[in-house]
Structure formats: C-alpha cells, structure tokens
Amino acid sequence: VKIEKLEKELRVYKDKIKKSKSPAAKKSFEKRAMDVLKRKRMYEAQRDQIMGQQFNIDQAAFSIESAKANIDTVAALKASNAQLKKTIRTELNIDEVDDLADEMAELMDDCNEMNEALGRNFSTPEDLDEADLDAELELLEDELEEETAEAEPSYLQANSLPDTPHGVPNTKHPNAQVGDHGMPAMTTT
C-alpha cells in the first residue's frame, strides 16, 4: 500500500516536472521526486526481504511436515513387514500353498473334461466333412437369392392396391348440398 502511494506521488512529481517552466521549480520537484523514489526503493527492498524470509519459513515448515510423514511411513512399513513375516512363518507354508494350487489346477482340468463330455452332440455323426457342409450351405444361399429376386413385393402386386375413386363421394345425409370443390356447402340461417 505504501509503495502504491509513493508511485502515485512520483507520477504527480513527474507531471509537475514536465509542466514546469522555471528551472528552479523543476530542480525542487526533481529533488522531492528523488526523495520519494529513495523511500519507494527502501520499501521494495524491505518487502523483498520479508517475502524471502516468509519463503524460507514456509520451506522449513514443509520440510518438517515431510519428515514427519516419512517417519510415519517407515514405521508403518516396519510394522507391516513384521506382521507379514509372522503370518508367513506361523500361518502359511509354501509347500501347502503349492499343493493347494496343484489340486485346484487338477480339479479345473477335471471340470473342463466333464463339460466337454456333456457338451458333445450325440446326434451328429463324427465322419461329416466340413467342405461338404460348406458346399451345401452355399447351394441353399443361392436358392434363397433366386427366390427373393423372382418374388414381387406385396405392396407392388395389383390385387393388393385399393380401387381408384371416381366422382364425388356419397354423403350420409341425402339433403346435404355439395359445393364447387366437392365439399359440403355452408348454409346460412
């Protein structure tokens, strides 16, 4: 805030120096402007010093927090390491785990064999040739294409279209009058 006030004051002196026609007045304004400029530089140096100190304080606080977090992390790693060692040594045996994995693999193989046996198609002979089946499928597709190419869609067949109307349609009321365009005429009462 003080620096901003001093900058405004410097601008005022700068304008007065430009507008001043007397060399004595100009010298006086220049001297005052120099004093203001010195004070401004002093405040800027003080501000920079305080900002540097604040940065150092913030950096030190961050380092302390980081060190505390590292201590907590190392302690947690040590505790989990000790717990894992205890669990592996007392509750787990690598040979038992290997045996269990082997048994599971054998059981999965047995299940796959059973699924294959149950999934066989008993009615299809095993001596069918894939090439024969593909050839027969192509013949069926060709026949289907021929049938669809020859058939005329139902919406284009002559007997499915309605008759073309001729003349004025009949009205429900025999006394009703019809206008010029075949519409009911309006009556005025």
Tab-separated table of C-alpha atoms in Angstrom:
chain	number	residue	atom	x	y	z
A	1	VAL	CA	0.000	0.000	0.000
A	2	LYS	CA	2.828	2.408	0.865
A	3	ILE	CA	4.621	1.574	-2.380
A	4	GLU	CA	1.463	2.322	-4.389
A	5	LYS	CA	1.078	5.708	-2.651
A	6	LEU	CA	4.698	6.542	-3.408
A	7	GLU	CA	4.223	5.553	-7.077
A	8	LYS	CA	1.224	7.906	-7.325
A	9	GLU	CA	3.261	10.662	-5.707
A	10	LEU	CA	6.085	10.036	-8.213
A	11	ARG	CA	3.630	10.340	-11.110
A	12	VAL	CA	2.437	13.688	-9.738
A	13	TYR	CA	6.028	14.973	-9.494
A	14	LYS	CA	6.786	13.667	-12.986
A	15	ASP	CA	3.832	15.630	-14.398
A	16	LYS	CA	4.902	18.757	-12.463
A	17	ILE	CA	8.467	18.438	-13.788
A	18	LYS	CA	7.164	18.211	-17.382
A	19	LYS	CA	4.842	21.183	-16.953
A	20	SER	CA	7.322	23.334	-15.003
A	21	LYS	CA	8.913	26.124	-17.000
A	22	SER	CA	11.114	27.533	-14.244
A	23	PRO	CA	14.465	25.700	-13.779
A	24	ALA	CA	14.376	26.372	-10.002
A	25	ALA	CA	10.900	24.822	-9.646
A	26	LYS	CA	11.966	21.927	-11.838
A	27	LYS	CA	15.007	21.312	-9.565
A	28	SER	CA	12.778	21.422	-6.490
A	29	PHE	CA	10.332	18.871	-7.979
A	30	GLU	CA	13.228	16.633	-9.050
A	31	LYS	CA	14.673	16.691	-5.503
A	32	ARG	CA	11.293	15.766	-3.987
A	33	ALA	CA	10.838	13.027	-6.618
A	34	MET	CA	14.301	11.630	-5.732
A	35	ASP	CA	13.359	11.510	-2.032
A	36	VAL	CA	10.119	9.693	-2.864
A	37	LEU	CA	11.997	7.295	-5.160
A	38	LYS	CA	14.517	6.522	-2.361
A	39	ARG	CA	11.700	5.758	0.064
A	40	LYS	CA	9.987	3.579	-2.562
A	41	ARG	CA	13.168	1.572	-3.163
A	42	MET	CA	13.668	1.200	0.600
A	43	TYR	CA	10.110	-0.217	0.988
A	44	GLU	CA	10.579	-2.516	-2.011
A	45	ALA	CA	13.841	-3.883	-0.543
A	46	GLN	CA	12.107	-4.399	2.812
A	47	ARG	CA	9.174	-6.131	1.075
A	48	ASP	CA	11.528	-8.439	-0.863
A	49	GLN	CA	13.427	-9.282	2.314
A	50	ILE	CA	10.202	-10.130	4.179
A	51	MET	CA	8.992	-12.243	1.250
A	52	GLY	CA	12.307	-14.139	1.240
A	53	GLN	CA	12.034	-14.764	4.967
A	54	GLN	CA	8.441	-15.971	4.579
A	55	PHE	CA	9.504	-18.312	1.779
A	56	ASN	CA	12.253	-19.759	3.990
A	57	ILE	CA	9.790	-20.251	6.860
A	58	ASP	CA	7.286	-21.977	4.545
A	59	GLN	CA	10.009	-24.193	3.117
A	60	ALA	CA	11.191	-25.183	6.615
A	61	ALA	CA	7.608	-25.980	7.699
A	62	PHE	CA	7.105	-28.103	4.588
A	63	SER	CA	10.365	-29.966	5.283
A	64	ILE	CA	9.265	-30.666	8.863
A	65	GLU	CA	5.871	-31.980	7.704
A	66	SER	CA	7.550	-34.112	5.054
A	67	ALA	CA	9.987	-35.565	7.596
A	68	LYS	CA	7.107	-36.417	9.956
A	69	ALA	CA	5.249	-38.129	7.111
A	70	ASN	CA	8.383	-40.099	6.225
A	71	ILE	CA	8.757	-41.219	9.846
A	72	ASP	CA	5.132	-42.415	9.886
A	73	THR	CA	5.596	-44.209	6.557
A	74	VAL	CA	8.741	-46.007	7.729
A	75	ALA	CA	7.034	-47.042	10.976
A	76	ALA	CA	4.037	-48.404	9.037
A	77	LEU	CA	6.346	-50.317	6.672
A	78	LYS	CA	8.253	-51.821	9.610
A	79	ALA	CA	5.015	-52.889	11.319
A	80	SER	CA	3.575	-54.424	8.160
A	81	ASN	CA	6.882	-56.184	7.431
A	82	ALA	CA	6.950	-57.708	10.913
A	83	GLN	CA	3.285	-58.775	10.654
A	84	LEU	CA	3.837	-60.313	7.216
A	85	LYS	CA	6.882	-62.262	8.427
A	86	LYS	CA	4.911	-63.556	11.433
A	87	THR	CA	1.974	-64.585	9.252
A	88	ILE	CA	4.135	-66.340	6.665
A	89	ARG	CA	6.217	-68.174	9.285
A	90	THR	CA	3.376	-69.272	11.538
A	91	GLU	CA	0.231	-69.468	9.430
A	92	LEU	CA	1.393	-70.174	5.880
A	93	ASN	CA	3.517	-72.945	4.463
A	94	ILE	CA	4.742	-72.517	0.889
A	95	ASP	CA	4.571	-76.271	0.276
A	96	GLU	CA	0.922	-76.326	1.339
A	97	VAL	CA	0.177	-73.378	-0.954
A	98	ASP	CA	1.874	-75.155	-3.892
A	99	ASP	CA	-0.073	-78.354	-3.155
A	100	LEU	CA	-3.327	-76.385	-2.988
A	101	ALA	CA	-2.594	-74.682	-6.320
A	102	ASP	CA	-1.812	-78.052	-7.939
A	103	GLU	CA	-5.049	-79.562	-6.602
A	104	MET	CA	-7.054	-76.607	-7.925
A	105	ALA	CA	-5.446	-76.982	-11.372
A	106	GLU	CA	-6.299	-80.716	-11.427
A	107	LEU	CA	-9.886	-80.003	-10.372
A	108	MET	CA	-10.265	-77.381	-13.091
A	109	ASP	CA	-8.918	-79.845	-15.684
A	110	ASP	CA	-11.426	-82.465	-14.480
A	111	CYS	CA	-14.281	-79.940	-14.718
A	112	ASN	CA	-13.245	-78.980	-18.268
A	113	GLU	CA	-13.179	-82.636	-19.322
A	114	MET	CA	-16.673	-83.169	-17.852
A	115	ASN	CA	-18.008	-80.077	-19.628
A	116	GLU	CA	-16.562	-81.265	-22.930
A	117	ALA	CA	-18.114	-84.704	-22.459
A	118	LEU	CA	-21.507	-83.236	-21.608
A	119	GLY	CA	-21.314	-80.725	-24.439
A	120	ARG	CA	-20.881	-83.302	-27.211
A	121	ASN	CA	-23.652	-83.596	-29.798
A	122	PHE	CA	-24.707	-87.221	-29.842
A	123	SER	CA	-26.934	-86.958	-32.929
A	124	THR	CA	-24.300	-85.600	-35.324
A	125	PRO	CA	-22.086	-88.232	-36.900
A	126	GLU	CA	-18.385	-87.592	-36.468
A	127	ASP	CA	-17.466	-88.500	-40.064
A	128	LEU	CA	-19.095	-85.380	-41.598
A	129	ASP	CA	-16.808	-83.369	-43.845
A	130	GLU	CA	-16.679	-79.587	-43.291
A	131	ALA	CA	-16.184	-78.974	-47.024
A	132	ASP	CA	-19.396	-80.886	-47.849
A	133	LEU	CA	-21.347	-78.831	-45.290
A	134	ASP	CA	-19.958	-75.540	-46.662
A	135	ALA	CA	-20.902	-76.521	-50.233
A	136	GLU	CA	-24.450	-77.408	-49.203
A	137	LEU	CA	-24.800	-74.114	-47.326
A	138	GLU	CA	-23.722	-72.181	-50.429
A	139	LEU	CA	-26.337	-74.000	-52.537
A	140	LEU	CA	-29.050	-73.091	-50.034
A	141	GLU	CA	-27.966	-69.435	-50.090
A	142	ASP	CA	-28.043	-69.390	-53.921
A	143	GLU	CA	-31.570	-70.874	-53.953
A	144	LEU	CA	-32.761	-68.289	-51.429
A	145	GLU	CA	-31.330	-65.435	-53.521
A	146	GLU	CA	-33.097	-66.731	-56.639
A	147	GLU	CA	-36.434	-66.977	-54.819
A	148	THR	CA	-36.217	-63.456	-53.400
A	149	ALA	CA	-35.129	-61.979	-56.751
A	150	GLU	CA	-38.165	-63.504	-58.559
A	151	ALA	CA	-40.750	-62.570	-55.938
A	152	GLU	CA	-42.573	-59.251	-56.344
A	153	PRO	CA	-43.112	-57.341	-53.093
A	154	SER	CA	-46.718	-57.451	-51.861
A	155	TYR	CA	-47.111	-53.675	-51.966
A	156	LEU	CA	-46.457	-53.734	-55.736
A	157	GLN	CA	-48.910	-56.527	-56.576
A	158	ALA	CA	-52.020	-55.294	-58.420
A	159	ASN	CA	-54.640	-57.108	-56.344
A	160	SER	CA	-53.402	-55.551	-53.082
A	161	LEU	CA	-53.982	-51.921	-54.163
A	162	PRO	CA	-57.357	-50.223	-53.433
A	163	ASP	CA	-59.675	-49.117	-56.236
A	164	THR	CA	-59.224	-45.633	-57.626
A	165	PRO	CA	-62.144	-43.398	-56.562
A	166	HIS	CA	-64.293	-41.774	-59.298
A	167	GLY	CA	-66.671	-38.871	-58.869
A	168	VAL	CA	-67.958	-37.209	-55.710
A	169	PRO	CA	-68.181	-39.391	-52.611
A	170	ASN	CA	-71.630	-40.184	-51.266
A	171	THR	CA	-72.752	-38.109	-48.305
A	172	LYS	CA	-74.526	-39.539	-45.286
A	173	HIS	CA	-77.372	-37.050	-45.474
A	174	PRO	CA	-79.400	-37.100	-48.689
A	175	ASN	CA	-80.428	-33.419	-48.233
A	176	ALA	CA	-76.841	-32.201	-47.843
A	177	GLN	CA	-75.629	-29.815	-50.513
A	178	VAL	CA	-72.192	-30.078	-52.114
A	179	GLY	CA	-70.110	-27.038	-53.039
A	180	ASP	CA	-67.932	-26.384	-56.127
A	181	HIS	CA	-64.996	-28.454	-54.931
A	182	GLY	CA	-66.950	-31.480	-53.686
A	183	MET	CA	-67.020	-30.225	-50.105
A	184	PRO	CA	-70.217	-29.764	-48.088
A	185	ALA	CA	-71.720	-26.354	-48.788
A	186	MET	CA	-72.189	-23.927	-45.957
A	187	THR	CA	-75.704	-22.891	-45.136
A	188	THR	CA	-76.627	-19.541	-43.665
A	189	THR	CA	-79.605	-19.214	-41.382
